[in-house]
CSV table of C-alpha atoms and ligand atoms in Angstrom, one decimal:
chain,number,residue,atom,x,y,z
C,544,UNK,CA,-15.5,-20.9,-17.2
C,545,UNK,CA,-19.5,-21.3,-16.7
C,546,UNK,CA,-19.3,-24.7,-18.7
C,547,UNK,CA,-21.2,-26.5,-16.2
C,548,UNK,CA,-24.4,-24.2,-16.2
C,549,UNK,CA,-27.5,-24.0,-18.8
C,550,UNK,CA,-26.4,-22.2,-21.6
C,551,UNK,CA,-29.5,-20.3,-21.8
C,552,UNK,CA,-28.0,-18.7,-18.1
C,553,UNK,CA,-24.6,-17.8,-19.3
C,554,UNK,CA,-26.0,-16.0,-22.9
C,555,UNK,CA,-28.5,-14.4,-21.1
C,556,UNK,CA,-26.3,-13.0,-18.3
C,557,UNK,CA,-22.5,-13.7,-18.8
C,558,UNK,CA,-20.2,-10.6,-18.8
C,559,UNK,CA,-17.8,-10.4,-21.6
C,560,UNK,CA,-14.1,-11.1,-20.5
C,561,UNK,CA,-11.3,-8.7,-20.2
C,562,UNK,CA,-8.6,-10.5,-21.4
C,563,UNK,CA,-5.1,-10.1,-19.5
C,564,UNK,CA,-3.6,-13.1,-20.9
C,565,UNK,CA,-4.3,-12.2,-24.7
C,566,UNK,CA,-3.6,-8.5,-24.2
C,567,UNK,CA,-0.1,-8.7,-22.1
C,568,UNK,CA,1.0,-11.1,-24.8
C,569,UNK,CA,0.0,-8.9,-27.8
C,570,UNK,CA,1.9,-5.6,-25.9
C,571,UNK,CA,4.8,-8.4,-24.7
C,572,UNK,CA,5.3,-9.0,-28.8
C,573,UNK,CA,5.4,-5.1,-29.6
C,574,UNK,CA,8.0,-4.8,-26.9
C,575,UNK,CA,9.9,-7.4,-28.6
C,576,UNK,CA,9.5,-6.3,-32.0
C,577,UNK,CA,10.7,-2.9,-30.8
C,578,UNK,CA,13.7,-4.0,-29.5
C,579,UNK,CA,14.7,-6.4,-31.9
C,580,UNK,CA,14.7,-4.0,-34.3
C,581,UNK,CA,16.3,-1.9,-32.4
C,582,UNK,CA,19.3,-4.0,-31.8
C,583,UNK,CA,19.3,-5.5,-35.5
C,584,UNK,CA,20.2,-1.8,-36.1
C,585,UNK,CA,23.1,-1.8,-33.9
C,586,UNK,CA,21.7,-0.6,-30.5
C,587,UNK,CA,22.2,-2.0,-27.2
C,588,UNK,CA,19.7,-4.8,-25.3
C,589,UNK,CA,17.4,-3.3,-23.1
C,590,UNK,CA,18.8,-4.1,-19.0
C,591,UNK,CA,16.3,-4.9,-16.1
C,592,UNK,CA,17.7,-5.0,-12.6
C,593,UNK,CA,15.3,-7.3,-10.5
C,594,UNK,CA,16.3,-6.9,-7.3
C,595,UNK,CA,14.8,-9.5,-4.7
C,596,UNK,CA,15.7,-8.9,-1.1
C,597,UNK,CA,14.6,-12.8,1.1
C,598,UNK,CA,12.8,-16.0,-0.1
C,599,UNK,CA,9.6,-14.6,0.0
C,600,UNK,CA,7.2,-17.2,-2.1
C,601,UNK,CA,5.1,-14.9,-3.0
C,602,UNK,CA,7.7,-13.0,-4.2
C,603,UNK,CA,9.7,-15.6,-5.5
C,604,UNK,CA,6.9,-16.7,-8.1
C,605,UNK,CA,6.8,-13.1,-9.2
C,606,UNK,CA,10.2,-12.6,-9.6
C,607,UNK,CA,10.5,-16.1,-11.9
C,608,UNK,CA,7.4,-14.6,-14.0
C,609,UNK,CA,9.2,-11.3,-14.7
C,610,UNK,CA,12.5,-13.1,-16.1
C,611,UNK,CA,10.2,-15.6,-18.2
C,612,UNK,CA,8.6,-12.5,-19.9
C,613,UNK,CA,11.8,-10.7,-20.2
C,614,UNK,CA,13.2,-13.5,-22.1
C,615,UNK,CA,10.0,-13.0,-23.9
C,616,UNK,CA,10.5,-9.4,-24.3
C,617,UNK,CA,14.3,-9.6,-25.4
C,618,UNK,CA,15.0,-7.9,-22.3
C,619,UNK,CA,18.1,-8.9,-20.5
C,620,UNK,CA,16.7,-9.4,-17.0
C,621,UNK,CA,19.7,-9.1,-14.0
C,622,UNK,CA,18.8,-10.8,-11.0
C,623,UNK,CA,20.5,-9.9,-7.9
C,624,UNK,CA,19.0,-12.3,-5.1
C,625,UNK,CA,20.3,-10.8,-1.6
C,626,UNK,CA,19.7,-12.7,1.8
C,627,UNK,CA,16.6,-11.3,4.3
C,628,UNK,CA,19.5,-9.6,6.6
C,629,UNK,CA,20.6,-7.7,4.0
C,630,UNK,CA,21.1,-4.2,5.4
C,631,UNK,CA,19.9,-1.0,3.8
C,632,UNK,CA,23.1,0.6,3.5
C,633,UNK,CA,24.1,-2.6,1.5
C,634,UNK,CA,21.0,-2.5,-0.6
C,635,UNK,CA,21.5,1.4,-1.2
C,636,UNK,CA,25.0,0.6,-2.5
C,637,UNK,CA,23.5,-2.2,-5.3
C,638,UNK,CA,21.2,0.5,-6.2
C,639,UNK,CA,23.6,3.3,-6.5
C,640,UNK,CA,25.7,0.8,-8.6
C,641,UNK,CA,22.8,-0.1,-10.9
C,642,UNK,CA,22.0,4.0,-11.0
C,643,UNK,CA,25.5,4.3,-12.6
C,644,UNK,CA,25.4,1.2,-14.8
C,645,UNK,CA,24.7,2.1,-18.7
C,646,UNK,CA,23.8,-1.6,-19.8
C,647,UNK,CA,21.0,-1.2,-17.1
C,648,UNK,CA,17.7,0.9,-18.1
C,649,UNK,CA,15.4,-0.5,-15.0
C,650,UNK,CA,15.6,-1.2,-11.9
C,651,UNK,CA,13.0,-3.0,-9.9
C,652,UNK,CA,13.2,-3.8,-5.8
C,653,UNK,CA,10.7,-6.3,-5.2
C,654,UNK,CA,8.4,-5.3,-2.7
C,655,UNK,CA,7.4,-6.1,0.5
C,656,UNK,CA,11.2,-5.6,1.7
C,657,UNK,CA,12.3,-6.6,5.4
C,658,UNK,CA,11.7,-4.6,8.4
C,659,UNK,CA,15.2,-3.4,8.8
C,660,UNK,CA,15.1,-1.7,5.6
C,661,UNK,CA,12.9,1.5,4.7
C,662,UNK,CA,10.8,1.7,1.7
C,663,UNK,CA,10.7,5.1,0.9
C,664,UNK,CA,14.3,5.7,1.0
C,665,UNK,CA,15.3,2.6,-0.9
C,666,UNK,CA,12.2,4.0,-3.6
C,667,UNK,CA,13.6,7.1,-3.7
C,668,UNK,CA,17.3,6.4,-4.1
C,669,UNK,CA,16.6,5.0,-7.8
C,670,UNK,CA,17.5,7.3,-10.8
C,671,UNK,CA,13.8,8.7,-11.3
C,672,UNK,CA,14.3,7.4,-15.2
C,673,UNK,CA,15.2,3.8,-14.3
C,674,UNK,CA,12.2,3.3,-12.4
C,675,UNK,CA,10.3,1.2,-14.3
C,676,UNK,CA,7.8,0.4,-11.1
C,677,UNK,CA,6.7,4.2,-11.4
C,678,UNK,CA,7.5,4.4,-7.2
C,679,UNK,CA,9.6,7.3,-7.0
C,680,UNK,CA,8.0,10.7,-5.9
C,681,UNK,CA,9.1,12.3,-9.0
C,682,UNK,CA,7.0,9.8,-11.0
C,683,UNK,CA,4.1,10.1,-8.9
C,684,UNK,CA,4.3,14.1,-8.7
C,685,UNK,CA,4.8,13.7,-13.0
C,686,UNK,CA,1.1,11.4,-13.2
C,687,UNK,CA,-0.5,14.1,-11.2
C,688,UNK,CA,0.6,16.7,-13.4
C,689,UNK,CA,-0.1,15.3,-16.3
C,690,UNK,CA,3.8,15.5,-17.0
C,691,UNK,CA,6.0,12.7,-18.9
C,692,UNK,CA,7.1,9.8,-16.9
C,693,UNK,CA,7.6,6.0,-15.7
C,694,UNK,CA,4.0,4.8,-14.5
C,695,UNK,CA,2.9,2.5,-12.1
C,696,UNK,CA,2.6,-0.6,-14.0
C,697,UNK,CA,-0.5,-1.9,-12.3
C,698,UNK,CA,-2.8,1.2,-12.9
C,699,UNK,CA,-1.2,1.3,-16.6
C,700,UNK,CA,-1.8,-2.1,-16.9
C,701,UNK,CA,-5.7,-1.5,-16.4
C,702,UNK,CA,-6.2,1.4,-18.7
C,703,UNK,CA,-4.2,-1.0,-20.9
C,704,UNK,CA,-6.3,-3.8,-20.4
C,705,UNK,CA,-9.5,-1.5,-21.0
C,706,UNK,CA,-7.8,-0.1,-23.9
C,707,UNK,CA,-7.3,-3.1,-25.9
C,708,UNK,CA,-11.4,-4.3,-25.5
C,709,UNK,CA,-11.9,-0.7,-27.3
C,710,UNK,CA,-13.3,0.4,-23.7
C,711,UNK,CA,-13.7,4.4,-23.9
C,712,UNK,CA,-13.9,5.6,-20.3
C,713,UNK,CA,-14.2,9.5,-20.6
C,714,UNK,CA,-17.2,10.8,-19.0
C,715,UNK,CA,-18.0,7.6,-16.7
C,716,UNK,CA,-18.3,7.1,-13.4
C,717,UNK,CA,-15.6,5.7,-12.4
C,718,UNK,CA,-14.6,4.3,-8.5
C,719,UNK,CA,-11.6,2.8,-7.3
C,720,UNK,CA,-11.7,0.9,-4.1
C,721,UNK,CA,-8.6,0.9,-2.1
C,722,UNK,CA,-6.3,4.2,-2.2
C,723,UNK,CA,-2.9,2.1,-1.4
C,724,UNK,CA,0.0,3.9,-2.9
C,725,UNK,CA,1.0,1.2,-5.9
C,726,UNK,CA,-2.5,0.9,-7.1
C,727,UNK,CA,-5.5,2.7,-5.6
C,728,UNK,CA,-4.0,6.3,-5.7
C,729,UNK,CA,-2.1,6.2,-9.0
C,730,UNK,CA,-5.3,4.2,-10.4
C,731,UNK,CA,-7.5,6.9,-9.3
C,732,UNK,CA,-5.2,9.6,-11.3
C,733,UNK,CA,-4.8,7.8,-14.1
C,734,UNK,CA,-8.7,7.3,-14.6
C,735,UNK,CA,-8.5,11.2,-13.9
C,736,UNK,CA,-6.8,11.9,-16.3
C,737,UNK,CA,-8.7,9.7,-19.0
C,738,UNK,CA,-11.5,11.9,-18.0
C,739,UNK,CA,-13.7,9.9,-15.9
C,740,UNK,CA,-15.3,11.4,-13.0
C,741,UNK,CA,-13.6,9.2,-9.9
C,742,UNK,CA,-14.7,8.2,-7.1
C,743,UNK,CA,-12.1,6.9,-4.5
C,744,UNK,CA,-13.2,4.4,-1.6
C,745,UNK,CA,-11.0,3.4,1.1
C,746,UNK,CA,-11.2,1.9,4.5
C,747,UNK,CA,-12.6,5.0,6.4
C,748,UNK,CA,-15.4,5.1,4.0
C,749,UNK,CA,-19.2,4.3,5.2
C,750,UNK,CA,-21.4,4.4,2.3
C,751,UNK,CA,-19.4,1.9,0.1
C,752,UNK,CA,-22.8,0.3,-1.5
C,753,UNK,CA,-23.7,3.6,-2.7
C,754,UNK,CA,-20.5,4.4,-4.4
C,755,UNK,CA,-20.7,1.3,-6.1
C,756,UNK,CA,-24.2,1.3,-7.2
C,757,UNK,CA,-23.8,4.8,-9.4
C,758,UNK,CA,-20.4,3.1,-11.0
C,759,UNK,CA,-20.0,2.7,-14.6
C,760,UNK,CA,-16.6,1.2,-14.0
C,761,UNK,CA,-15.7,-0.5,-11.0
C,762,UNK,CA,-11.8,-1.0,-9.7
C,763,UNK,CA,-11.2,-2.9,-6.9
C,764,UNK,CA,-8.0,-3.1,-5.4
C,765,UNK,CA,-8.6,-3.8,-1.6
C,766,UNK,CA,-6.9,-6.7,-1.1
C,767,UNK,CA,-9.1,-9.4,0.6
C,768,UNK,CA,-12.4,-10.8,-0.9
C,769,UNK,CA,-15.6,-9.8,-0.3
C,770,UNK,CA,-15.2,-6.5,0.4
C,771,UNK,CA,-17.6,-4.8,-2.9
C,772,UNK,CA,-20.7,-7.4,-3.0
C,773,UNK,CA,-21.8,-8.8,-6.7
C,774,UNK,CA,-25.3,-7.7,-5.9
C,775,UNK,CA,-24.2,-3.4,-5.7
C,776,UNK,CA,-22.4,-3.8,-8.8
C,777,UNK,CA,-24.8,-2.1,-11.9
C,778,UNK,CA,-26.0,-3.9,-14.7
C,779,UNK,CA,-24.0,-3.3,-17.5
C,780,UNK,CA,-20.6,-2.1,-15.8
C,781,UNK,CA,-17.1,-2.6,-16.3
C,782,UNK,CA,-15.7,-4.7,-13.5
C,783,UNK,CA,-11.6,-4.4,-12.9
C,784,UNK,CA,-10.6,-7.0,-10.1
C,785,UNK,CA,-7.4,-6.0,-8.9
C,786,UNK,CA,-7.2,-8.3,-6.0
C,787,UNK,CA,-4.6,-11.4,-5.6
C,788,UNK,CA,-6.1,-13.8,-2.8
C,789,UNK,CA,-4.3,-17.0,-2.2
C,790,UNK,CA,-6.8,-19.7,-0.8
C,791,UNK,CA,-6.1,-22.6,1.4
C,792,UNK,CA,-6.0,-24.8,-1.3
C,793,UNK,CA,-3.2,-22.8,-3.1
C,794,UNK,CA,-5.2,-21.4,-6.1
C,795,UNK,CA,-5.4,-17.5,-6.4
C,796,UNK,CA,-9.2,-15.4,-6.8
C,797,UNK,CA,-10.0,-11.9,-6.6
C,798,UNK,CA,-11.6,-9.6,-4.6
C,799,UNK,CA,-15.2,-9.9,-6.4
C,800,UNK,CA,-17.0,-13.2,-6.4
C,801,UNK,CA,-16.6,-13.7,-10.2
C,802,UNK,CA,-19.5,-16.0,-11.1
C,803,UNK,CA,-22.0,-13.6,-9.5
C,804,UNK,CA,-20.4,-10.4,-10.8
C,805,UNK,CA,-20.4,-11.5,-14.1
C,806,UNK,CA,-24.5,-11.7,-14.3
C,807,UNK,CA,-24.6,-8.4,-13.7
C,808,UNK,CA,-21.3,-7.0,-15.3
C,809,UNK,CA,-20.6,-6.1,-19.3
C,810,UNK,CA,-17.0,-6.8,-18.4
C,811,UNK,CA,-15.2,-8.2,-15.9
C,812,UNK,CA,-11.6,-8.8,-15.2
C,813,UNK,CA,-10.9,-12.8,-14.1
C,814,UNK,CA,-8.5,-13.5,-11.6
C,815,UNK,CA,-6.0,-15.1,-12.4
C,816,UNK,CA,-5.8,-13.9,-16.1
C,817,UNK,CA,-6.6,-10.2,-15.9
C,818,UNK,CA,-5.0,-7.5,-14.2
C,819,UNK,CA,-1.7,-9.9,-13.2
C,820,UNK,CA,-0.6,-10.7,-16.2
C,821,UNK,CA,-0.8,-6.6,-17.3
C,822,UNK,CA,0.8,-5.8,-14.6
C,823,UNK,CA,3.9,-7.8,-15.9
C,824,UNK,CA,3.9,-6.5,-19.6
C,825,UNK,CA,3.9,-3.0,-18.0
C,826,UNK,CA,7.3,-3.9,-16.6
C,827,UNK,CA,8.7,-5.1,-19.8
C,828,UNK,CA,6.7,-1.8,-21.8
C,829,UNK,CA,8.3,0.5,-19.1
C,830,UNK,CA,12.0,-1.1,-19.4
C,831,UNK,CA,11.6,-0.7,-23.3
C,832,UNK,CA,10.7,3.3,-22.5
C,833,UNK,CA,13.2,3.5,-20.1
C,834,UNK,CA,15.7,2.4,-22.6
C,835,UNK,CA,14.7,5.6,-25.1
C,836,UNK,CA,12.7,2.7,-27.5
C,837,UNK,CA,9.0,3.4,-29.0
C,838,UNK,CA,6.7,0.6,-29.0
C,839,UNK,CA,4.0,0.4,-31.4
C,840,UNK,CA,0.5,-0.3,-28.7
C,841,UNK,CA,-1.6,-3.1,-29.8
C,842,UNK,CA,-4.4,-0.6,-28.6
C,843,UNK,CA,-5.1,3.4,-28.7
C,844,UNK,CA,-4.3,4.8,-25.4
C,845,UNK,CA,-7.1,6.7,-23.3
C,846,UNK,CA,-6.4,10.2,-24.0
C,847,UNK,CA,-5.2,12.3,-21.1
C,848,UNK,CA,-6.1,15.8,-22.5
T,1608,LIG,N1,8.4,-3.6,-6.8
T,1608,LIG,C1,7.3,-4.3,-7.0
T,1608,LIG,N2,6.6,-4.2,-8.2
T,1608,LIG,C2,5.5,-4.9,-8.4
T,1608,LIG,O1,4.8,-4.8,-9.4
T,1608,LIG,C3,5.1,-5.8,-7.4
T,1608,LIG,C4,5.8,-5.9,-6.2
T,1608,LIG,N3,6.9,-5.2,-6.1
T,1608,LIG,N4,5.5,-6.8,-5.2
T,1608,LIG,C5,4.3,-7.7,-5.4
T,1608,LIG,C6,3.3,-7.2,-6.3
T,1608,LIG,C7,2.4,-8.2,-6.9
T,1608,LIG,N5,2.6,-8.2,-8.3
T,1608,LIG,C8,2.0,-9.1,-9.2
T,1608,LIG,C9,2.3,-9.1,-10.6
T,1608,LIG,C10,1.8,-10.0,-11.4
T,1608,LIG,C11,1.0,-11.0,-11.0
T,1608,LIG,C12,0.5,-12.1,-11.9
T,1608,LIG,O2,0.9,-12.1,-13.1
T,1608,LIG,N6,-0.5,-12.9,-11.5
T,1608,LIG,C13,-1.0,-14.0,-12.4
T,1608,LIG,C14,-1.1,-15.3,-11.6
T,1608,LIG,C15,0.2,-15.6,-10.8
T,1608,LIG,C16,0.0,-16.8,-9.9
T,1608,LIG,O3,-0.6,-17.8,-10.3
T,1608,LIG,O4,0.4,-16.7,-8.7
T,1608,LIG,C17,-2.5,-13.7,-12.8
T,1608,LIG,O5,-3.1,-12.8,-12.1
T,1608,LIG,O6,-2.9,-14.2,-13.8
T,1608,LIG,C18,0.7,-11.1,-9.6
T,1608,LIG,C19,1.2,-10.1,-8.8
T,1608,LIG,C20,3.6,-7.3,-8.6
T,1608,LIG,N7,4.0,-6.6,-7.5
């Protein structure tokens, strides 16, 4: 990554790299040593529901990522692929056939959706136990009480991704930046629960530099680059880039500027490479839950007691 600097530079100053690439394929290989197994011994595949409403690209390249890693998973994916004038009341009939359907333990509705249909309602309208995003308010009331239940995948991806670099945050400073519903809120609880003391910045908040000097571990999750500055971040922190940016040239980057973060950072989280790719092995983690199956981490969780 820093090949074409001194090498004196990059030992003296290079922040170690939190893996996403080697850590989604070791929990993707768990997941699939589960539930081969488990069908060996007579059960039934594992069923994921992806549920993509228009030709979004974005979405699209998403959508093609989660089948590869459910073919990876032993997962059968189901792919329903409805046109951008879908209604609601014809996506709300899919999803009450997929509620009923016993050879299907997720369900995922690819987000953003069109205007005409309504988030919240079509969120809500999925059995609470198929939903492997972690979307539906029983989910997100069941993380804030500590209770069982399907997780967001992103914010479970990054205590996962912490987890597997044997990265203890109880006790550490913690801030999120961003306090959207799929990531910054449910990030901030789960680092809650793993006992950090967490800060949470969003767009109404003045003294971001501030916040981010006294962090031991920083998550961003804003959305556009530029937004923390490499120079706030202290030495010796863990740095969690959340952030998806696609440039002009096509290529994806972060929030952070990764070259100057990492002289200051511990750890740091590339883009792409991190937080993506545990995102996606959440998903596939989360189906094999859904379906009743134990997997066997490749890491010790953070404790939530
Ligand atoms: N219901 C729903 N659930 C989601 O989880 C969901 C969603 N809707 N809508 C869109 C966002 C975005 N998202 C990503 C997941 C993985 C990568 C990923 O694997 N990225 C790769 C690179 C991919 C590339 O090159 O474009 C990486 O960071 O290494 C990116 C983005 C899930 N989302």
């Amino acid at each position: 990554m820093n090949s074409n600097k001194p090498a004196t530079t990059q030992a003296a100053h290079s922040a170690r790299i939190l893996d996403g690439n080697a850590a989604s394929a070791a929990v993707i290989e768990r997941v699939h040593d589960s539930i081969e197994r488990h069908v060996a011994a007579g059960g039934r595949r594992p069923g994921l529901a992806v549920v993509l409403v228009g030709a979004d690209p974005a979405s699209q390249i998403y959508v093609r990522a989660k089948r590869r890693d459910c073919e990876r998973a032993g997962i059968e994916a189901r792919d329903f692929d409805l046109d951008a004038s879908t209604s609601q009341e014809t996506l709300l009939d899919l999803i009450q056939q997929l509620n009923d359907d016993p050879a299907i333990d997720g369900i995922l509705v690819q987000l953003p959706l069109p205007a005409q249909i309504d988030e919240v309602a079509v969120t809500n309208s999925i059995d609470a136990d198929k939903d492997v995003d972690g979307f539906h308010a029983f989910n997100v009331g069941r993380l804030a009480l500590r209770q069982p239940g399907l997780r967001p995948c992103t914010p479970r991806g990054v205590m996962a991704l912490l987890s597997f670099h044997g990265l203890e945050i109880r006790s550490k400073h913690a801030i999120v930046v961003g306090a959207s519903n799929i990531v910054g809120r449910p990030m901030s609880l789960e680092l809650l629960l793993a006992g950090a003391t967490t800060t949470v910045t969003h767009r109404f908040t003045h003294d971001l530099e501030d916040h981010v000097r006294q962090a031991d571990v920083v998550v961003c999750a804003v959305g556009k680059p530029g937004v923390v500055r490499p120079e706030w971040i202290q030495p010796g922190a863990i740095v969690v880039d959340v952030g998806i940016n696609r440039m002009a040239d096509g290529r994806i980057t972060g929030d952070i500027d990764f070259e100057a973060a990492s002289q200051r950072a511990a750890w740091i989280s590339p883009v792409p490479g991190g937080v993506g790719p545990m995102t996606r092995a959440m998903l596939m983690l989360n189906t094999a839950e859904a379906a009743g199956l134990q997997v066997e981490l490749p890491y010790h969780p953070h404790s939530t007691g």
